[in-house]
DNA sequence: CCTGCGATATTCT
DNA sequence: GAATATCGCAGGC
């Protein structure tokens, strides 16, 4: 079951929060991969200097000005793809960058798509470039309609309570840095554990 | 665990 | 030329 159009026709910050716990799915070349979204960032239109749409429409960012529910995929640093969910009405230029997901289905396919194997399975799609790689997302999916396209979609997921979500400033930007428009779903168990000092030497890098 | 740095396409100055 | 919504590797602790 896919999320319908009305969901995407809201403020990018509301949708960024609401997408946590939802399930991203792709079917590329016959292979299905699915994962739970755990990290997002909101980017607004002309009033948000960190947004790709702030300085107007270009060939690269044109999908960002489509109606809510459209996929915006772009190449960053000449190497990595980033997957965004366009939000709001047509012409607004708002989107949500999907930064991380927990693998649920097609884990082996995700591994074959990633050059290097992460130590933990949970890290397969941690970070926007890794997520796009693991899910097989590239420029072919730019402009795809998430409510209709057979290759990429988002399903409703489990509700994540506010106490398990942290809002922080966005990553890797130089303008609008103070705005807390990044949302991260914490693992259920972690509180206090990071304050503890780990004894002994690190097992170190094998290999 | 943490930090620093190179790779490289698109856009803007 | 310079900057950019990043990642993986190298090296130190």
Coordinates of C-alpha atoms (C1' of nucleotides) in Angstrom, one line a residue:
Chain A
X1 CA 0.0 0.0 0.0
X2 CA 1.4 3.4 -1.0
X3 CA 1.0 6.7 0.7
X4 CA -1.4 8.9 -1.3
X5 CA -1.1 12.3 -2.7
X6 CA -2.7 14.3 0.1
X7 CA 0.1 13.2 2.5
X8 CA 2.7 15.0 0.4
X9 CA 0.7 18.2 0.1
X10 CA 1.9 19.8 3.4
X11 CA 4.8 21.7 4.9
X12 CA 8.1 19.9 4.3
X13 CA 8.9 20.0 8.0
X14 CA 5.7 18.2 8.9
X15 CA 6.3 15.6 6.3
X16 CA 10.0 15.1 7.3
X17 CA 8.8 14.2 10.8
X18 CA 5.9 12.1 9.5
X19 CA 8.2 10.0 7.2
X20 CA 10.1 8.6 10.1
X21 CA 8.9 5.0 10.5
X22 CA 7.5 4.8 7.0
X23 CA 8.9 2.3 4.5
X24 CA 10.8 3.2 1.4
X25 CA 10.6 0.6 -1.4
X26 CA 12.2 0.2 -4.8
X27 CA 11.8 -2.4 -7.6
X28 CA 14.8 -1.9 -9.9
X29 CA 15.6 -4.5 -12.6
X30 CA 13.2 -6.9 -10.9
X31 CA 14.8 -6.7 -7.5
X32 CA 12.8 -5.4 -4.5
X33 CA 14.4 -3.6 -1.6
X34 CA 12.6 -2.1 1.4
X35 CA 13.7 -0.2 4.5
X36 CA 12.3 1.9 7.3
X37 CA 13.1 5.6 7.1
X38 CA 15.0 6.8 10.2
X39 CA 16.5 10.1 9.2
X40 CA 15.2 13.1 7.1
X41 CA 15.9 16.8 6.5
X42 CA 13.5 19.4 5.3
X43 CA 14.4 22.0 2.7
X44 CA 12.0 24.8 1.9
X45 CA 11.7 27.1 -1.1
X46 CA 13.0 30.7 -1.7
X47 CA 13.1 31.5 2.0
X48 CA 15.6 28.7 2.8
X49 CA 19.2 29.6 1.7
X50 CA 20.3 26.0 2.2
X51 CA 17.8 24.7 -0.3
X52 CA 18.6 23.9 -3.9
X53 CA 15.5 25.8 -4.9
X54 CA 16.6 29.0 -3.2
X55 CA 18.3 30.5 -6.3
X56 CA 15.6 29.5 -8.7
X57 CA 14.9 26.7 -11.1
X58 CA 17.8 25.0 -13.1
X59 CA 18.0 21.9 -15.2
X60 CA 19.3 20.0 -12.2
X61 CA 16.7 21.0 -9.6
X62 CA 13.6 21.2 -11.8
X63 CA 12.0 18.1 -10.2
X64 CA 12.0 20.0 -6.9
X65 CA 9.4 22.4 -8.3
X66 CA 7.0 19.6 -9.3
X67 CA 3.9 18.7 -7.1
X68 CA 4.3 16.9 -3.8
X69 CA 4.9 13.2 -4.1
X70 CA 7.5 13.5 -6.9
X71 CA 11.0 12.1 -6.5
X72 CA 13.9 14.5 -6.8
X73 CA 17.2 12.8 -7.4
X74 CA 20.5 14.6 -7.9
X75 CA 24.2 13.9 -8.1
X76 CA 26.3 15.5 -5.3
X77 CA 30.1 15.9 -5.2
X78 CA 30.2 14.3 -8.6
X79 CA 29.9 10.8 -7.0
X80 CA 26.8 10.2 -4.9
X81 CA 23.1 10.3 -5.6
X82 CA 20.7 11.8 -3.1
X83 CA 16.9 10.9 -2.9
X84 CA 14.4 13.6 -2.0
X85 CA 10.6 13.6 -1.6
X86 CA 9.1 16.7 -3.1
X87 CA 6.4 18.3 -0.9
X88 CA 3.7 20.9 -1.1
X89 CA 2.0 22.3 -4.2
X90 CA 3.6 22.6 -7.7
X91 CA 6.1 25.5 -8.0
X92 CA 6.8 25.7 -4.2
X93 CA 10.3 24.1 -4.4
X94 CA 10.1 22.2 -1.1
X95 CA 11.5 18.8 -0.5
X96 CA 12.6 16.3 2.2
X97 CA 16.0 14.7 1.9
X98 CA 15.8 11.0 3.0
X99 CA 19.2 10.5 4.8
X100 CA 18.9 6.9 6.2
X101 CA 16.8 3.8 6.4
X102 CA 17.0 0.4 8.2
X103 CA 17.0 -2.5 5.8
X104 CA 13.9 -4.7 5.9
X105 CA 13.9 -6.6 2.6
X106 CA 16.4 -7.3 -0.1
X107 CA 19.4 -7.1 2.2
X108 CA 21.6 -9.3 -0.1
X109 CA 20.7 -7.1 -3.1
X110 CA 21.7 -4.0 -1.1
X111 CA 25.1 -5.6 -0.3
X112 CA 25.8 -6.4 -3.9
X113 CA 25.1 -2.7 -4.9
X114 CA 27.4 -1.3 -2.3
X115 CA 31.1 -1.4 -3.2
X116 CA 32.3 -2.0 0.4
X117 CA 30.5 -4.0 3.1
X118 CA 29.8 -2.0 6.3
X119 CA 30.5 -3.7 9.6
X120 CA 26.8 -3.7 10.5
X121 CA 23.8 -4.5 8.4
X122 CA 22.1 -1.4 9.8
X123 CA 24.8 0.8 8.2
X124 CA 23.9 -0.4 4.6
X125 CA 21.7 2.6 4.0
X126 CA 22.9 5.1 6.6
X127 CA 23.7 8.4 4.9
X128 CA 22.0 9.8 1.8
X129 CA 24.6 8.5 -0.7
X130 CA 24.7 5.0 0.8
X131 CA 20.9 4.9 0.9
X132 CA 20.6 5.7 -2.8
X133 CA 23.3 3.2 -3.6
X134 CA 21.7 0.4 -1.5
X135 CA 18.2 1.0 -3.0
X136 CA 19.5 1.3 -6.6
X137 CA 18.3 4.9 -6.9
X138 CA 19.9 7.0 -9.7
X139 CA 18.9 9.8 -12.1
X140 CA 16.5 7.4 -13.9
X141 CA 14.1 7.9 -11.0
X142 CA 14.3 11.7 -11.0
X143 CA 10.8 13.1 -11.6
X144 CA 9.2 9.7 -10.7
X145 CA 5.7 9.9 -9.2
X146 CA 5.9 8.1 -5.8
X147 CA 2.1 7.5 -5.8
X148 CA 2.1 5.8 -9.2
X149 CA 5.5 4.6 -10.3
X150 CA 6.2 0.9 -10.2
X151 CA 9.9 1.4 -9.4
X152 CA 9.8 3.5 -6.2
X153 CA 7.2 4.2 -3.5
X154 CA 6.7 4.9 0.2
X155 CA 4.4 2.8 2.4
X156 CA 2.8 3.9 5.7
X157 CA 4.8 2.5 8.6
X158 CA 4.7 2.3 12.4
X159 CA 4.2 5.4 14.4
X160 CA 7.3 6.6 16.2
X161 CA 6.7 8.5 19.4
X162 CA 8.2 12.0 19.9
X163 CA 10.3 10.8 22.7
X164 CA 12.3 8.6 20.3
X165 CA 13.0 11.4 17.9
X166 CA 15.7 14.0 18.0
X167 CA 15.6 17.3 16.0
X168 CA 19.0 18.8 15.1
X169 CA 20.5 21.3 12.6
X170 CA 21.0 20.0 9.1
X171 CA 24.2 18.4 7.9
X172 CA 26.8 19.6 5.4
X173 CA 25.3 23.1 4.7
X174 CA 26.8 26.5 5.2
X175 CA 23.7 28.7 5.1
X176 CA 20.7 28.4 7.4
X177 CA 22.8 26.2 9.7
X178 CA 21.0 27.0 12.9
X179 CA 17.6 25.7 11.8
X180 CA 16.7 22.4 13.5
X181 CA 15.2 20.8 10.4
X182 CA 16.9 17.4 10.6
X183 CA 14.9 14.6 12.3
X184 CA 16.5 11.3 13.5
X185 CA 14.7 8.3 15.0
X186 CA 16.8 6.9 17.8
X187 CA 17.2 3.2 18.5
X188 CA 14.9 2.1 21.4
X189 CA 17.9 1.3 23.6
X190 CA 20.6 3.9 23.9
X191 CA 19.9 6.3 26.7
X192 CA 22.9 6.8 29.0
X193 CA 25.0 4.1 27.4
X194 CA 27.1 6.6 25.5
X195 CA 28.2 8.2 28.8
X196 CA 30.0 5.0 29.8
X197 CA 33.7 4.6 29.1
X198 CA 34.5 1.4 27.3
X199 CA 37.4 -0.5 29.0
X200 CA 40.2 -2.3 27.2
X201 CA 41.7 -1.9 23.8
X202 CA 39.6 -1.8 20.7
X203 CA 39.3 -5.2 18.9
X204 CA 40.7 -3.2 16.0
X205 CA 40.5 -3.5 12.3
X206 CA 40.8 -7.1 11.1
X207 CA 42.2 -7.8 7.7
Chain B
dC1 C1' 36.3 5.3 18.9
dC2 C1' 37.7 9.9 16.4
dT3 C1' 39.8 13.2 12.9
dG4 C1' 41.4 14.7 8.1
dC5 C1' 41.4 14.4 3.1
dG6 C1' 40.7 13.2 -2.0
dA7 C1' 37.4 12.1 -5.7
dT8 C1' 34.4 14.5 -9.0
dA9 C1' 29.6 16.8 -11.8
dT10 C1' 26.9 20.8 -11.6
dT11 C1' 26.2 25.5 -10.6
dC12 C1' 27.5 30.1 -9.8
dT13 C1' 31.0 34.0 -9.5
Chain C
dG1 C1' 38.1 29.2 -10.0
dA2 C1' 35.3 28.0 -5.9
dA3 C1' 31.5 25.8 -3.5
dT4 C1' 28.6 21.9 -2.7
dA5 C1' 22.2 18.7 1.0
dT6 C1' 28.9 12.9 0.7
dC7 C1' 31.6 8.8 1.3
dG8 C1' 35.4 5.6 2.1
dC9 C1' 40.0 5.3 3.4
dA10 C1' 44.1 6.3 6.3
dG11 C1' 46.0 7.1 10.5
dG12 C1' 45.9 8.3 15.6
dC13 C1' 44.1 7.1 20.2

